[in-house]
mmCIF file of C-alpha atoms in Angstrom:
data_model
loop_
_atom_site.group_PDB
_atom_site.id
_atom_site.type_symbol
_atom_site.label_atom_id
_atom_site.label_comp_id
_atom_site.label_asym_id
_atom_site.label_seq_id
_atom_site.Cartn_x
_atom_site.Cartn_y
_atom_site.Cartn_z
ATOM 1 C CA MET Z 1 -33.738 5.051 -22.944
ATOM 2 C CA LYS Z 2 -34.388 7.933 -25.471
ATOM 3 C CA ILE Z 3 -31.200 10.191 -25.811
ATOM 4 C CA SER Z 4 -32.873 13.587 -27.047
ATOM 5 C CA LYS Z 5 -31.069 15.826 -30.104
ATOM 6 C CA LYS Z 6 -29.639 18.492 -27.032
ATOM 7 C CA THR Z 7 -27.827 16.068 -25.385
ATOM 8 C CA VAL Z 8 -26.479 14.697 -28.302
ATOM 9 C CA LEU Z 9 -25.209 18.359 -30.001
ATOM 10 C CA ASN Z 10 -24.383 19.079 -26.357
ATOM 11 C CA LEU Z 11 -22.149 15.767 -25.685
ATOM 12 C CA LEU Z 12 -20.293 16.507 -29.717
ATOM 13 C CA LEU Z 13 -20.106 20.592 -28.629
ATOM 14 C CA PHE Z 14 -17.457 18.746 -26.390
ATOM 15 C CA ALA Z 15 -16.033 16.120 -27.309
ATOM 16 C CA PHE Z 16 -14.503 18.655 -29.641
ATOM 17 C CA ILE Z 17 -13.799 21.378 -27.391
ATOM 18 C CA ILE Z 18 -11.849 18.480 -25.725
ATOM 19 C CA SER Z 19 -9.880 17.813 -29.138
ATOM 20 C CA PHE Z 20 -8.895 21.078 -28.695
ATOM 21 C CA PHE Z 21 -6.366 19.615 -25.709
ATOM 22 C CA VAL Z 22 -5.600 16.287 -26.435
ATOM 23 C CA THR Z 23 -5.373 15.909 -30.148
ATOM 24 C CA PRO Z 24 -3.140 17.090 -32.998
ATOM 25 C CA MET Z 25 -6.676 19.155 -34.265
ATOM 26 C CA GLY Z 26 -6.274 21.151 -31.073
ATOM 27 C CA TYR Z 27 -2.363 21.827 -32.108
ATOM 28 C CA TYR Z 28 -3.827 23.704 -35.560
ATOM 29 C CA GLY Z 29 -6.583 25.386 -33.761
ATOM 30 C CA LYS Z 30 -4.982 26.832 -31.213
ATOM 31 C CA VAL Z 31 -2.206 28.741 -34.300
ATOM 32 C CA MET Z 32 -4.837 29.469 -36.487
ATOM 33 C CA LEU Z 33 -6.626 31.336 -33.418
ATOM 34 C CA ASN Z 34 -3.761 33.306 -32.895
ATOM 35 C CA LYS Z 35 -2.883 33.932 -36.410
ATOM 36 C CA ILE Z 36 -6.690 35.184 -36.689
ATOM 37 C CA PHE Z 37 -6.104 37.206 -33.598
ATOM 38 C CA SER Z 38 -3.041 38.815 -35.295
ATOM 39 C CA PHE Z 39 -2.472 42.289 -36.904
ATOM 40 C CA SER Z 40 0.022 44.584 -38.627
ATOM 41 C CA PRO Z 41 2.714 45.105 -35.567
ATOM 42 C CA SER Z 42 2.429 49.510 -35.232
ATOM 43 C CA LEU Z 43 5.542 52.327 -35.727
ATOM 44 C CA THR Z 44 7.418 52.876 -32.850
ATOM 45 C CA GLU Z 45 6.859 56.668 -31.677
ATOM 46 C CA GLU Z 46 9.713 58.875 -33.341
ATOM 47 C CA ASP Z 47 10.139 60.323 -30.207
ATOM 48 C CA ASN Z 48 10.798 56.326 -28.632
ATOM 49 C CA ARG Z 49 12.625 54.948 -31.117
ATOM 50 C CA THR Z 50 16.438 54.105 -30.003
ATOM 51 C CA ARG Z 51 19.399 53.854 -32.568
ATOM 52 C CA ILE Z 52 21.190 50.490 -32.514
ATOM 53 C CA THR Z 53 25.068 51.593 -31.884
ATOM 54 C CA ASP Z 54 27.274 48.375 -30.921
ATOM 55 C CA TYR Z 55 26.811 46.446 -33.839
ATOM 56 C CA ASP Z 56 28.922 43.641 -31.785
ATOM 57 C CA TRP Z 57 27.157 40.251 -31.563
ATOM 58 C CA THR Z 58 27.611 37.184 -31.906
ATOM 59 C CA LEU Z 59 26.094 34.531 -32.953
ATOM 60 C CA LYS Z 60 25.392 30.997 -34.969
ATOM 61 C CA ASP Z 61 24.118 30.149 -38.016
ATOM 62 C CA GLU Z 62 22.344 27.603 -38.857
ATOM 63 C CA ASN Z 63 25.626 25.356 -39.693
ATOM 64 C CA TRP Z 64 26.291 26.652 -35.972
ATOM 65 C CA ASP Z 65 28.980 28.652 -37.546
ATOM 66 C CA PHE Z 66 29.862 31.660 -35.360
ATOM 67 C CA PHE Z 67 28.523 35.385 -37.231
ATOM 68 C CA SER Z 68 28.807 38.991 -36.400
ATOM 69 C CA PHE Z 69 25.838 40.558 -36.447
ATOM 70 C CA GLU Z 70 28.053 43.748 -37.575
ATOM 71 C CA GLN Z 71 27.511 42.364 -41.405
ATOM 72 C CA SER Z 72 23.669 43.987 -40.861
ATOM 73 C CA LYS Z 73 25.257 47.924 -40.672
ATOM 74 C CA GLY Z 74 23.756 50.360 -43.460
ATOM 75 C CA LYS Z 75 20.932 48.092 -43.848
ATOM 76 C CA VAL Z 76 17.317 47.284 -43.289
ATOM 77 C CA VAL Z 77 17.858 44.262 -40.452
ATOM 78 C CA PHE Z 78 14.855 41.872 -39.636
ATOM 79 C CA ILE Z 79 15.517 40.184 -36.175
ATOM 80 C CA ASN Z 80 12.954 37.900 -34.376
ATOM 81 C CA PHE Z 81 12.642 36.099 -31.187
ATOM 82 C CA TRP Z 82 11.416 32.636 -30.896
ATOM 83 C CA ALA Z 83 10.951 28.866 -29.770
ATOM 84 C CA SER Z 84 9.975 26.133 -30.830
ATOM 85 C CA TRP Z 85 7.545 25.202 -28.196
ATOM 86 C CA ARG Z 86 5.966 28.283 -27.908
ATOM 87 C CA LEU Z 87 2.187 27.952 -29.966
ATOM 88 C CA PRO Z 88 2.527 31.964 -30.502
ATOM 89 C CA CYS Z 89 5.644 31.117 -32.327
ATOM 90 C CA SER Z 90 4.269 29.147 -34.649
ATOM 91 C CA ALA Z 91 2.093 31.645 -35.818
ATOM 92 C CA GLU Z 92 3.761 34.051 -36.271
ATOM 93 C CA LEU Z 93 6.511 32.408 -37.942
ATOM 94 C CA GLN Z 94 3.796 31.760 -40.852
ATOM 95 C CA SER Z 95 3.951 35.413 -41.193
ATOM 96 C CA ILE Z 96 7.318 35.697 -40.595
ATOM 97 C CA GLN Z 97 7.849 33.025 -43.918
ATOM 98 C CA LYS Z 98 5.748 34.872 -46.267
ATOM 99 C CA PHE Z 99 7.847 38.069 -45.618
ATOM 100 C CA TYR Z 100 11.458 36.533 -45.675
ATOM 101 C CA ASN Z 101 9.655 34.975 -49.121
ATOM 102 C CA ARG Z 102 9.331 38.766 -50.352
ATOM 103 C CA TYR Z 103 12.554 40.283 -49.233
ATOM 104 C CA GLY Z 104 14.364 37.551 -48.096
ATOM 105 C CA ASP Z 105 17.338 39.224 -50.602
ATOM 106 C CA LYS Z 106 16.732 42.502 -49.631
ATOM 107 C CA VAL Z 107 16.515 42.378 -45.977
ATOM 108 C CA ASP Z 108 19.432 41.221 -42.931
ATOM 109 C CA PHE Z 109 16.775 38.396 -41.200
ATOM 110 C CA TYR Z 110 17.809 36.741 -38.109
ATOM 111 C CA ILE Z 111 14.838 34.244 -36.550
ATOM 112 C CA ILE Z 112 16.908 33.242 -33.460
ATOM 113 C CA THR Z 113 16.565 30.743 -30.908
ATOM 114 C CA ASN Z 114 17.767 29.173 -28.064
ATOM 115 C CA GLU Z 115 17.349 25.963 -28.627
ATOM 116 C CA GLU Z 116 19.452 23.435 -29.935
ATOM 117 C CA ARG Z 117 19.583 22.395 -33.470
ATOM 118 C CA PRO Z 118 17.957 18.361 -33.364
ATOM 119 C CA PRO Z 119 14.546 20.367 -32.069
ATOM 120 C CA VAL Z 120 14.792 23.640 -34.386
ATOM 121 C CA HIS Z 121 15.378 21.175 -37.142
ATOM 122 C CA THR Z 122 12.277 19.003 -36.427
ATOM 123 C CA PHE Z 123 10.553 21.640 -36.298
ATOM 124 C CA MET Z 124 11.806 23.387 -39.005
ATOM 125 C CA GLU Z 125 10.706 20.691 -40.787
ATOM 126 C CA GLU Z 126 6.853 19.327 -40.293
ATOM 127 C CA ASN Z 127 6.908 23.226 -40.268
ATOM 128 C CA ASN Z 128 8.303 23.837 -44.277
ATOM 129 C CA PHE Z 129 10.435 26.634 -42.472
ATOM 130 C CA THR Z 130 12.799 27.234 -44.985
ATOM 131 C CA PHE Z 131 14.905 30.984 -43.456
ATOM 132 C CA PRO Z 132 17.514 30.849 -41.749
ATOM 133 C CA VAL Z 133 17.788 29.708 -38.268
ATOM 134 C CA THR Z 134 20.584 31.834 -36.076
ATOM 135 C CA TYR Z 135 20.695 30.602 -32.906
ATOM 136 C CA LEU Z 136 21.633 33.451 -29.686
ATOM 137 C CA ILE Z 137 24.438 32.760 -27.525
ATOM 138 C CA ILE Z 138 23.449 32.525 -24.620
ATOM 139 C CA GLY Z 139 24.707 35.545 -22.361
ATOM 140 C CA GLY Z 140 26.907 37.349 -24.540
ATOM 141 C CA LYS Z 141 26.102 40.629 -25.196
ATOM 142 C CA ALA Z 142 22.866 41.737 -27.258
ATOM 143 C CA PRO Z 143 21.730 45.413 -28.706
ATOM 144 C CA VAL Z 144 18.431 44.263 -28.507
ATOM 145 C CA ASP Z 145 16.500 42.460 -25.553
ATOM 146 C CA VAL Z 146 16.882 39.265 -25.971
ATOM 147 C CA SER Z 147 14.153 37.859 -22.884
ATOM 148 C CA GLU Z 148 11.478 38.258 -24.177
ATOM 149 C CA VAL Z 149 9.685 35.329 -27.159
ATOM 150 C CA PRO Z 150 8.225 36.211 -29.705
ATOM 151 C CA SER Z 151 9.518 39.531 -29.715
ATOM 152 C CA SER Z 152 10.245 41.345 -33.392
ATOM 153 C CA TYR Z 153 12.339 44.162 -34.701
ATOM 154 C CA LEU Z 154 12.675 46.012 -37.620
ATOM 155 C CA ILE Z 155 15.704 48.220 -38.536
ATOM 156 C CA ASP Z 156 16.446 51.065 -41.093
ATOM 157 C CA LYS Z 157 19.292 51.385 -42.404
ATOM 158 C CA GLU Z 158 20.714 53.883 -39.850
ATOM 159 C CA GLY Z 159 20.248 51.166 -37.356
ATOM 160 C CA ASN Z 160 16.080 53.374 -35.686
ATOM 161 C CA ILE Z 161 14.666 50.868 -34.765
ATOM 162 C CA ILE Z 162 11.091 51.492 -36.565
ATOM 163 C CA ILE Z 163 8.497 49.137 -35.533
ATOM 164 C CA HIS Z 164 10.313 46.815 -31.901
ATOM 165 C CA LYS Z 165 6.388 44.190 -31.383
ATOM 166 C CA GLU Z 166 6.760 41.810 -27.746
ATOM 167 C CA LYS Z 167 4.393 40.778 -26.125
ATOM 168 C CA GLY Z 168 2.234 38.918 -28.927
ATOM 169 C CA ILE Z 169 2.283 37.611 -32.199
ATOM 170 C CA ALA Z 170 2.489 40.212 -35.400
ATOM 171 C CA ASP Z 171 0.984 40.242 -39.141
ATOM 172 C CA TRP Z 172 4.386 41.209 -40.809
ATOM 173 C CA ASP Z 173 2.953 39.360 -43.780
ATOM 174 C CA ASN Z 174 0.430 42.584 -44.979
ATOM 175 C CA SER Z 175 0.347 45.533 -47.617
ATOM 176 C CA SER Z 176 1.326 48.310 -44.270
ATOM 177 C CA ILE Z 177 4.979 45.812 -43.552
ATOM 178 C CA TYR Z 178 5.727 45.766 -47.534
ATOM 179 C CA SER Z 179 5.329 49.423 -47.872
ATOM 180 C CA LEU Z 180 7.195 50.517 -45.267
ATOM 181 C CA VAL Z 181 9.814 48.334 -46.049
ATOM 182 C CA ASP Z 182 9.380 48.765 -49.473
ATOM 183 C CA ARG Z 183 10.050 52.672 -48.186
ATOM 184 C CA LEU Z 184 13.056 51.942 -45.740
ATOM 185 C CA LEU Z 185 14.832 50.282 -48.798
ATOM 186 C CA GLY Z 186 14.577 52.682 -50.898
ATOM 187 C CA GLN Z 187 12.032 51.000 -53.210
#
């Protein structure tokens, strides 16, 4: 029995497609595709911007110690809600890591999850993420919507929400975001 080249190519293509569903290669391929199709988030129209007036929000740091969001009043703030089990979050967090590497000492970063510590710790190690993780207290009051994952907020020193990105991933590692943050910081 002779197998044609076309049949062999079809079988190889089929095996490649199946690998996206049943192998680790598929996971990394999907993350890569998400990164390719992510775009820089756009500014919220000035007329549609909301302002945070109540900074009374209790969170937990990576050591599971409580702290108040009040410490960020008057500062440029970046908030991202994520979950380790959500594929789009993995792709977005890679660009957030680069954003954090550039502005971690100038912008207050809140990379927030509502998961338990062990899976988050494992996820952080596997992906070589070094940004600080913040843990959400479920049911506590918050100045922004905490229900959509992934979602992100960029807040200026006056508490105005300059960017609100939800439903889909964003690329936070780009020159337009860096120019905007530099302006917000007064640099």
